[in-house]
């Protein structure tokens, strides 16, 4: 077998793997059945992976019982979930790794306008961190009670079972701290969702039953643009690898092959590779633009921000 044939076989094998991986890996959110008592966000671009199970105390509907689970790569970043349709005035629960990175620091915050959220002393006094730890897969968990934190929406006389919430997250801020009032840097992405908050009797002897179920996504975050952005990034990276590892070296093999049309093959392969690189650069720019639009436009369950 000639060197040219070997190179062509390698390129064909790489391309076959690209096609298989692109079509054989559906988004996990499409395989999960809905559960309205929890919310999960799995962002493939910014690698956000968080879940929250929602309930309230049966004997006191104004007391939230919340179970949070999230991945914090290298213990960086923070996650926040807020009861409200807009950031202004929303009751926000903020989670980030503690100083020892063996659990979470939790605080209750709010803000006016789009200013950085500040802690709410009256709610933090009613916040009980029942348990926090890091499991064997690296997920950070926290189970909390917050008395008198579940308030009726503006204009309503009673709390409603279906609640509008906002999620936001930052994946890069170094924030391992035990202080609940640490200043937060701007979020990397955010969105909204509706969740059914149900009564729940918390059994402290079997607290694991209140953790979010990651096999059942529940009310989903993100939108079609997130999935498209992740797919475009994957295709961009894989095809760039094929070009620089396969097609450009193929041109070198061509020019040294001694074939009668070696120079023509060499020029053709180099031009084709360069054209593909330009197209992939445009795909990368489009993906970045679409991802930026998705980060600043909430289309989860509601129509707009």
PDB file of N, CA, C and O in Angstrom, residues 133-197:
ATOM      1  N   UNK A 133     -22.529  19.060  50.924  1.00  0.00           N
ATOM      2  CA  UNK A 133     -21.391  18.153  50.741  1.00  0.00           C
ATOM      3  C   UNK A 133     -21.087  18.049  49.249  1.00  0.00           C
ATOM      4  O   UNK A 133     -21.823  18.573  48.400  1.00  0.00           O
ATOM      5  N   UNK A 134     -19.988  17.374  48.929  1.00  0.00           N
ATOM      6  CA  UNK A 134     -19.612  17.077  47.549  1.00  0.00           C
ATOM      7  C   UNK A 134     -19.654  15.566  47.382  1.00  0.00           C
ATOM      8  O   UNK A 134     -19.029  14.830  48.166  1.00  0.00           O
ATOM      9  N   UNK A 135     -20.381  15.078  46.371  1.00  0.00           N
ATOM     10  CA  UNK A 135     -20.502  13.635  46.209  1.00  0.00           C
ATOM     11  C   UNK A 135     -19.323  13.064  45.424  1.00  0.00           C
ATOM     12  O   UNK A 135     -18.407  13.782  45.012  1.00  0.00           O
ATOM     13  N   UNK A 136     -19.352  11.762  45.207  1.00  0.00           N
ATOM     14  CA  UNK A 136     -18.251  11.085  44.549  1.00  0.00           C
ATOM     15  C   UNK A 136     -18.057  11.472  43.097  1.00  0.00           C
ATOM     16  O   UNK A 136     -16.971  11.254  42.537  1.00  0.00           O
ATOM     17  N   UNK A 137     -19.075  12.049  42.470  1.00  0.00           N
ATOM     18  CA  UNK A 137     -18.960  12.479  41.078  1.00  0.00           C
ATOM     19  C   UNK A 137     -18.565  13.944  40.961  1.00  0.00           C
ATOM     20  O   UNK A 137     -18.492  14.476  39.848  1.00  0.00           O
ATOM     21  N   UNK A 138     -18.347  14.614  42.081  1.00  0.00           N
ATOM     22  CA  UNK A 138     -17.909  16.001  42.060  1.00  0.00           C
ATOM     23  C   UNK A 138     -19.026  17.018  42.091  1.00  0.00           C
ATOM     24  O   UNK A 138     -18.758  18.218  41.969  1.00  0.00           O
ATOM     25  N   UNK A 139     -20.277  16.587  42.277  1.00  0.00           N
ATOM     26  CA  UNK A 139     -21.393  17.518  42.361  1.00  0.00           C
ATOM     27  C   UNK A 139     -21.502  18.082  43.779  1.00  0.00           C
ATOM     28  O   UNK A 139     -21.416  17.340  44.761  1.00  0.00           O
ATOM     29  N   UNK A 140     -21.716  19.381  43.856  1.00  0.00           N
ATOM     30  CA  UNK A 140     -21.937  20.052  45.130  1.00  0.00           C
ATOM     31  C   UNK A 140     -23.434  20.028  45.434  1.00  0.00           C
ATOM     32  O   UNK A 140     -24.254  20.350  44.573  1.00  0.00           O
ATOM     33  N   UNK A 141     -23.783  19.676  46.696  1.00  0.00           N
ATOM     34  CA  UNK A 141     -25.175  19.586  47.102  1.00  0.00           C
ATOM     35  C   UNK A 141     -25.439  20.502  48.295  1.00  0.00           C
ATOM     36  O   UNK A 141     -24.559  20.723  49.130  1.00  0.00           O
ATOM     37  N   UNK A 142     -26.644  21.010  48.357  1.00  0.00           N
ATOM     38  CA  UNK A 142     -27.094  21.758  49.527  1.00  0.00           C
ATOM     39  C   UNK A 142     -28.598  21.579  49.659  1.00  0.00           C
ATOM     40  O   UNK A 142     -29.333  21.677  48.667  1.00  0.00           O
ATOM     41  N   UNK A 143     -29.054  21.308  50.866  1.00  0.00           N
ATOM     42  CA  UNK A 143     -30.489  21.230  51.177  1.00  0.00           C
ATOM     43  C   UNK A 143     -30.780  22.327  52.196  1.00  0.00           C
ATOM     44  O   UNK A 143     -30.107  22.419  53.225  1.00  0.00           O
ATOM     45  N   UNK A 144     -31.767  23.186  51.892  1.00  0.00           N
ATOM     46  CA  UNK A 144     -32.028  24.350  52.738  1.00  0.00           C
ATOM     47  C   UNK A 144     -33.508  24.490  53.053  1.00  0.00           C
ATOM     48  O   UNK A 144     -34.364  24.039  52.290  1.00  0.00           O
ATOM     49  N   UNK A 145     -33.791  25.108  54.167  1.00  0.00           N
ATOM     50  CA  UNK A 145     -35.109  25.642  54.515  1.00  0.00           C
ATOM     51  C   UNK A 145     -34.983  27.154  54.577  1.00  0.00           C
ATOM     52  O   UNK A 145     -33.980  27.671  55.081  1.00  0.00           O
ATOM     53  N   UNK A 146     -35.982  27.856  54.091  1.00  0.00           N
ATOM     54  CA  UNK A 146     -35.990  29.317  54.211  1.00  0.00           C
ATOM     55  C   UNK A 146     -37.390  29.744  54.658  1.00  0.00           C
ATOM     56  O   UNK A 146     -38.331  29.766  53.852  1.00  0.00           O
ATOM     57  N   UNK A 147     -37.509  30.074  55.924  1.00  0.00           N
ATOM     58  CA  UNK A 147     -38.800  30.449  56.486  1.00  0.00           C
ATOM     59  C   UNK A 147     -39.218  31.846  56.034  1.00  0.00           C
ATOM     60  O   UNK A 147     -38.392  32.765  55.977  1.00  0.00           O
ATOM     61  N   UNK A 148     -40.483  31.977  55.697  1.00  0.00           N
ATOM     62  CA  UNK A 148     -41.073  33.261  55.263  1.00  0.00           C
ATOM     63  C   UNK A 148     -40.386  33.816  54.020  1.00  0.00           C
ATOM     64  O   UNK A 148     -40.423  35.025  53.781  1.00  0.00           O
ATOM     65  N   UNK A 149     -39.783  32.951  53.223  1.00  0.00           N
ATOM     66  CA  UNK A 149     -39.135  33.387  51.972  1.00  0.00           C
ATOM     67  C   UNK A 149     -40.041  33.193  50.762  1.00  0.00           C
ATOM     68  O   UNK A 149     -39.768  33.746  49.691  1.00  0.00           O
ATOM     69  N   UNK A 150     -41.105  32.428  50.919  1.00  0.00           N
ATOM     70  CA  UNK A 150     -42.027  32.172  49.798  1.00  0.00           C
ATOM     71  C   UNK A 150     -43.184  33.154  49.911  1.00  0.00           C
ATOM     72  O   UNK A 150     -44.142  32.947  50.664  1.00  0.00           O
ATOM     73  N   UNK A 151     -43.091  34.206  49.145  1.00  0.00           N
ATOM     74  CA  UNK A 151     -44.037  35.308  49.237  1.00  0.00           C
ATOM     75  C   UNK A 151     -44.946  35.343  48.016  1.00  0.00           C
ATOM     76  O   UNK A 151     -44.556  34.902  46.921  1.00  0.00           O
ATOM     77  N   UNK A 152     -46.162  35.882  48.137  1.00  0.00           N
ATOM     78  CA  UNK A 152     -47.045  36.020  46.972  1.00  0.00           C
ATOM     79  C   UNK A 152     -46.428  36.965  45.941  1.00  0.00           C
ATOM     80  O   UNK A 152     -45.713  37.913  46.299  1.00  0.00           O
ATOM     81  N   UNK A 153     -46.675  36.727  44.665  1.00  0.00           N
ATOM     82  CA  UNK A 153     -46.194  37.653  43.640  1.00  0.00           C
ATOM     83  C   UNK A 153     -46.896  38.999  43.756  1.00  0.00           C
ATOM     84  O   UNK A 153     -47.969  39.091  44.372  1.00  0.00           O
ATOM     85  N   UNK A 154     -46.322  40.052  43.211  1.00  0.00           N
ATOM     86  CA  UNK A 154     -46.960  41.373  43.288  1.00  0.00           C
ATOM     87  C   UNK A 154     -48.395  41.342  42.775  1.00  0.00           C
ATOM     88  O   UNK A 154     -48.681  40.775  41.726  1.00  0.00           O
ATOM     89  N   UNK A 155     -49.307  41.910  43.548  1.00  0.00           N
ATOM     90  CA  UNK A 155     -50.708  41.966  43.157  1.00  0.00           C
ATOM     91  C   UNK A 155     -51.517  40.752  43.542  1.00  0.00           C
ATOM     92  O   UNK A 155     -52.734  40.735  43.320  1.00  0.00           O
ATOM     93  N   UNK A 156     -50.875  39.711  44.116  1.00  0.00           N
ATOM     94  CA  UNK A 156     -51.597  38.495  44.511  1.00  0.00           C
ATOM     95  C   UNK A 156     -51.706  38.439  46.027  1.00  0.00           C
ATOM     96  O   UNK A 156     -50.854  38.953  46.751  1.00  0.00           O
ATOM     97  N   UNK A 157     -52.775  37.810  46.510  1.00  0.00           N
ATOM     98  CA  UNK A 157     -52.993  37.719  47.945  1.00  0.00           C
ATOM     99  C   UNK A 157     -52.444  36.436  48.544  1.00  0.00           C
ATOM    100  O   UNK A 157     -52.353  36.304  49.768  1.00  0.00           O
ATOM    101  N   UNK A 158     -52.084  35.465  47.706  1.00  0.00           N
ATOM    102  CA  UNK A 158     -51.577  34.191  48.195  1.00  0.00           C
ATOM    103  C   UNK A 158     -50.532  33.653  47.221  1.00  0.00           C
ATOM    104  O   UNK A 158     -50.498  34.024  46.039  1.00  0.00           O
ATOM    105  N   UNK A 159     -49.689  32.770  47.740  1.00  0.00           N
ATOM    106  CA  UNK A 159     -48.678  32.157  46.887  1.00  0.00           C
ATOM    107  C   UNK A 159     -49.355  31.214  45.895  1.00  0.00           C
ATOM    108  O   UNK A 159     -50.419  30.658  46.166  1.00  0.00           O
ATOM    109  N   UNK A 160     -48.736  31.056  44.732  1.00  0.00           N
ATOM    110  CA  UNK A 160     -49.279  30.219  43.680  1.00  0.00           C
ATOM    111  C   UNK A 160     -48.399  28.979  43.509  1.00  0.00           C
ATOM    112  O   UNK A 160     -47.178  29.054  43.665  1.00  0.00           O
ATOM    113  N   UNK A 161     -48.995  27.815  43.176  1.00  0.00           N
ATOM    114  CA  UNK A 161     -48.175  26.608  43.005  1.00  0.00           C
ATOM    115  C   UNK A 161     -47.213  26.712  41.823  1.00  0.00           C
ATOM    116  O   UNK A 161     -46.078  26.241  41.898  1.00  0.00           O
ATOM    117  N   UNK A 162     -47.676  27.301  40.719  1.00  0.00           N
ATOM    118  CA  UNK A 162     -46.802  27.474  39.555  1.00  0.00           C
ATOM    119  C   UNK A 162     -46.078  28.813  39.666  1.00  0.00           C
ATOM    120  O   UNK A 162     -46.699  29.864  39.602  1.00  0.00           O
ATOM    121  N   UNK A 163     -44.762  28.741  39.841  1.00  0.00           N
ATOM    122  CA  UNK A 163     -43.974  29.936  40.085  1.00  0.00           C
ATOM    123  C   UNK A 163     -42.993  30.183  38.949  1.00  0.00           C
ATOM    124  O   UNK A 163     -42.421  29.239  38.375  1.00  0.00           O
ATOM    125  N   UNK A 164     -42.790  31.440  38.638  1.00  0.00           N
ATOM    126  CA  UNK A 164     -41.785  31.842  37.660  1.00  0.00           C
ATOM    127  C   UNK A 164     -40.470  32.094  38.387  1.00  0.00           C
ATOM    128  O   UNK A 164     -40.429  32.817  39.383  1.00  0.00           O
ATOM    129  N   UNK A 165     -39.409  31.482  37.881  1.00  0.00           N
ATOM    130  CA  UNK A 165     -38.084  31.628  38.476  1.00  0.00           C
ATOM    131  C   UNK A 165     -37.074  32.040  37.407  1.00  0.00           C
ATOM    132  O   UNK A 165     -37.281  31.816  36.210  1.00  0.00           O
ATOM    133  N   UNK A 166     -36.004  32.653  37.868  1.00  0.00           N
ATOM    134  CA  UNK A 166     -34.870  33.017  37.019  1.00  0.00           C
ATOM    135  C   UNK A 166     -33.671  32.188  37.461  1.00  0.00           C
ATOM    136  O   UNK A 166     -33.459  31.984  38.657  1.00  0.00           O
ATOM    137  N   UNK A 167     -32.888  31.701  36.507  1.00  0.00           N
ATOM    138  CA  UNK A 167     -31.612  31.080  36.855  1.00  0.00           C
ATOM    139  C   UNK A 167     -30.492  31.912  36.227  1.00  0.00           C
ATOM    140  O   UNK A 167     -30.656  32.534  35.173  1.00  0.00           O
ATOM    141  N   UNK A 168     -29.366  31.945  36.884  1.00  0.00           N
ATOM    142  CA  UNK A 168     -28.182  32.590  36.327  1.00  0.00           C
ATOM    143  C   UNK A 168     -26.960  31.891  36.885  1.00  0.00           C
ATOM    144  O   UNK A 168     -27.025  31.238  37.941  1.00  0.00           O
ATOM    145  N   UNK A 169     -25.844  32.003  36.197  1.00  0.00           N
ATOM    146  CA  UNK A 169     -24.627  31.314  36.640  1.00  0.00           C
ATOM    147  C   UNK A 169     -23.400  31.991  36.065  1.00  0.00           C
ATOM    148  O   UNK A 169     -23.456  32.664  35.030  1.00  0.00           O
ATOM    149  N   UNK A 170     -22.302  31.826  36.765  1.00  0.00           N
ATOM    150  CA  UNK A 170     -20.988  32.315  36.348  1.00  0.00           C
ATOM    151  C   UNK A 170     -20.032  31.141  36.497  1.00  0.00           C
ATOM    152  O   UNK A 170     -20.011  30.480  37.536  1.00  0.00           O
ATOM    153  N   UNK A 171     -19.238  30.863  35.458  1.00  0.00           N
ATOM    154  CA  UNK A 171     -18.394  29.671  35.476  1.00  0.00           C
ATOM    155  C   UNK A 171     -16.916  29.967  35.658  1.00  0.00           C
ATOM    156  O   UNK A 171     -16.091  29.058  35.534  1.00  0.00           O
ATOM    157  N   UNK A 172     -16.541  31.219  35.939  1.00  0.00           N
ATOM    158  CA  UNK A 172     -15.112  31.533  35.992  1.00  0.00           C
ATOM    159  C   UNK A 172     -14.675  32.269  37.260  1.00  0.00           C
ATOM    160  O   UNK A 172     -13.480  32.288  37.582  1.00  0.00           O
ATOM    161  N   UNK A 173     -15.579  32.900  38.000  1.00  0.00           N
ATOM    162  CA  UNK A 173     -15.158  33.672  39.163  1.00  0.00           C
ATOM    163  C   UNK A 173     -14.586  32.760  40.250  1.00  0.00           C
ATOM    164  O   UNK A 173     -15.179  31.747  40.610  1.00  0.00           O
ATOM    165  N   UNK A 174     -13.416  33.133  40.776  1.00  0.00           N
ATOM    166  CA  UNK A 174     -12.814  32.395  41.883  1.00  0.00           C
ATOM    167  C   UNK A 174     -13.466  32.887  43.167  1.00  0.00           C
ATOM    168  O   UNK A 174     -13.263  34.030  43.582  1.00  0.00           O
ATOM    169  N   UNK A 175     -14.276  32.024  43.796  1.00  0.00           N
ATOM    170  CA  UNK A 175     -15.157  32.502  44.858  1.00  0.00           C
ATOM    171  C   UNK A 175     -15.305  31.455  45.954  1.00  0.00           C
ATOM    172  O   UNK A 175     -16.372  31.263  46.494  1.00  0.00           O
ATOM    173  N   UNK A 176     -14.265  30.749  46.308  1.00  0.00           N
ATOM    174  CA  UNK A 176     -14.356  29.805  47.421  1.00  0.00           C
ATOM    175  C   UNK A 176     -14.310  30.595  48.722  1.00  0.00           C
ATOM    176  O   UNK A 176     -13.266  31.109  49.113  1.00  0.00           O
ATOM    177  N   UNK A 177     -15.453  30.687  49.369  1.00  0.00           N
ATOM    178  CA  UNK A 177     -15.558  31.538  50.547  1.00  0.00           C
ATOM    179  C   UNK A 177     -16.665  31.035  51.454  1.00  0.00           C
ATOM    180  O   UNK A 177     -17.650  30.458  50.997  1.00  0.00           O
ATOM    181  N   UNK A 178     -16.487  31.285  52.757  1.00  0.00           N
ATOM    182  CA  UNK A 178     -17.538  30.978  53.725  1.00  0.00           C
ATOM    183  C   UNK A 178     -18.426  32.179  53.996  1.00  0.00           C
ATOM    184  O   UNK A 178     -19.401  32.072  54.749  1.00  0.00           O
ATOM    185  N   UNK A 179     -18.090  33.328  53.415  1.00  0.00           N
ATOM    186  CA  UNK A 179     -18.864  34.547  53.632  1.00  0.00           C
ATOM    187  C   UNK A 179     -20.074  34.559  52.706  1.00  0.00           C
ATOM    188  O   UNK A 179     -19.920  34.498  51.482  1.00  0.00           O
ATOM    189  N   UNK A 180     -21.277  34.681  53.260  1.00  0.00           N
ATOM    190  CA  UNK A 180     -22.471  34.658  52.407  1.00  0.00           C
ATOM    191  C   UNK A 180     -22.688  35.935  51.603  1.00  0.00           C
ATOM    192  O   UNK A 180     -23.516  35.943  50.694  1.00  0.00           O
ATOM    193  N   UNK A 181     -21.943  36.991  51.919  1.00  0.00           N
ATOM    194  CA  UNK A 181     -22.170  38.258  51.231  1.00  0.00           C
ATOM    195  C   UNK A 181     -21.117  38.618  50.211  1.00  0.00           C
ATOM    196  O   UNK A 181     -20.999  39.792  49.839  1.00  0.00           O
ATOM    197  N   UNK A 182     -20.338  37.659  49.732  1.00  0.00           N
ATOM    198  CA  UNK A 182     -19.288  37.949  48.753  1.00  0.00           C
ATOM    199  C   UNK A 182     -19.897  38.600  47.501  1.00  0.00           C
ATOM    200  O   UNK A 182     -20.969  38.203  47.038  1.00  0.00           O
ATOM    201  N   UNK A 183     -19.191  39.584  46.952  1.00  0.00           N
ATOM    202  CA  UNK A 183     -19.679  40.264  45.750  1.00  0.00           C
ATOM    203  C   UNK A 183     -19.551  39.341  44.546  1.00  0.00           C
ATOM    204  O   UNK A 183     -18.532  38.677  44.353  1.00  0.00           O
ATOM    205  N   UNK A 184     -20.580  39.320  43.724  1.00  0.00           N
ATOM    206  CA  UNK A 184     -20.619  38.447  42.559  1.00  0.00           C
ATOM    207  C   UNK A 184     -20.225  39.205  41.308  1.00  0.00           C
ATOM    208  O   UNK A 184     -20.643  40.345  41.093  1.00  0.00           O
ATOM    209  N   UNK A 185     -19.418  38.560  40.473  1.00  0.00           N
ATOM    210  CA  UNK A 185     -19.155  39.099  39.141  1.00  0.00           C
ATOM    211  C   UNK A 185     -20.337  38.777  38.231  1.00  0.00           C
ATOM    212  O   UNK A 185     -21.208  37.979  38.572  1.00  0.00           O
ATOM    213  N   UNK A 186     -20.363  39.412  37.063  1.00  0.00           N
ATOM    214  CA  UNK A 186     -21.517  39.298  36.175  1.00  0.00           C
ATOM    215  C   UNK A 186     -21.721  37.842  35.744  1.00  0.00           C
ATOM    216  O   UNK A 186     -20.764  37.061  35.629  1.00  0.00           O
ATOM    217  N   UNK A 187     -22.970  37.465  35.527  1.00  0.00           N
ATOM    218  CA  UNK A 187     -23.285  36.106  35.099  1.00  0.00           C
ATOM    219  C   UNK A 187     -22.783  35.851  33.684  1.00  0.00           C
ATOM    220  O   UNK A 187     -22.660  36.763  32.866  1.00  0.00           O
ATOM    221  N   UNK A 188     -22.498  34.581  33.391  1.00  0.00           N
ATOM    222  CA  UNK A 188     -22.128  34.167  32.041  1.00  0.00           C
ATOM    223  C   UNK A 188     -23.347  33.838  31.194  1.00  0.00           C
ATOM    224  O   UNK A 188     -23.310  33.949  29.974  1.00  0.00           O
ATOM    225  N   UNK A 189     -24.425  33.394  31.836  1.00  0.00           N
ATOM    226  CA  UNK A 189     -25.641  33.038  31.113  1.00  0.00           C
ATOM    227  C   UNK A 189     -26.807  33.047  32.091  1.00  0.00           C
ATOM    228  O   UNK A 189     -26.606  32.984  33.304  1.00  0.00           O
ATOM    229  N   UNK A 190     -28.019  33.136  31.551  1.00  0.00           N
ATOM    230  CA  UNK A 190     -29.200  33.137  32.411  1.00  0.00           C
ATOM    231  C   UNK A 190     -30.440  32.798  31.603  1.00  0.00           C
ATOM    232  O   UNK A 190     -30.410  32.740  30.373  1.00  0.00           O
ATOM    233  N   UNK A 191     -31.555  32.586  32.296  1.00  0.00           N
ATOM    234  CA  UNK A 191     -32.810  32.289  31.626  1.00  0.00           C
ATOM    235  C   UNK A 191     -33.938  32.223  32.641  1.00  0.00           C
ATOM    236  O   UNK A 191     -33.754  32.524  33.817  1.00  0.00           O
ATOM    237  N   UNK A 192     -35.115  31.774  32.191  1.00  0.00           N
ATOM    238  CA  UNK A 192     -36.280  31.697  33.061  1.00  0.00           C
ATOM    239  C   UNK A 192     -37.014  30.385  32.849  1.00  0.00           C
ATOM    240  O   UNK A 192     -36.875  29.735  31.814  1.00  0.00           O
ATOM    241  N   UNK A 193     -37.832  30.013  33.828  1.00  0.00           N
ATOM    242  CA  UNK A 193     -38.606  28.786  33.737  1.00  0.00           C
ATOM    243  C   UNK A 193     -39.774  28.884  34.712  1.00  0.00           C
ATOM    244  O   UNK A 193     -39.841  29.775  35.564  1.00  0.00           O
ATOM    245  N   UNK A 194     -40.734  27.966  34.590  1.00  0.00           N
ATOM    246  CA  UNK A 194     -41.870  27.868  35.503  1.00  0.00           C
ATOM    247  C   UNK A 194     -41.798  26.497  36.184  1.00  0.00           C
ATOM    248  O   UNK A 194     -41.542  25.480  35.533  1.00  0.00           O
ATOM    249  N   UNK A 195     -42.009  26.475  37.487  1.00  0.00           N
ATOM    250  CA  UNK A 195     -41.905  25.231  38.233  1.00  0.00           C
ATOM    251  C   UNK A 195     -43.102  25.111  39.179  1.00  0.00           C
ATOM    252  O   UNK A 195     -43.620  26.110  39.684  1.00  0.00           O
ATOM    253  N   UNK A 196     -43.553  23.891  39.402  1.00  0.00           N
ATOM    254  CA  UNK A 196     -44.662  23.593  40.295  1.00  0.00           C
ATOM    255  C   UNK A 196     -44.089  23.298  41.681  1.00  0.00           C
ATOM    256  O   UNK A 196     -43.436  22.263  41.887  1.00  0.00           O
ATOM    257  N   UNK A 197     -44.304  24.198  42.640  1.00  0.00           N
ATOM    258  CA  UNK A 197     -43.767  24.046  43.990  1.00  0.00           C
ATOM    259  C   UNK A 197     -44.797  23.313  44.836  1.00  0.00           C
ATOM    260  O   UNK A 197     -45.883  23.831  45.098  1.00  0.00           O
TER     261      UNK A 197
END
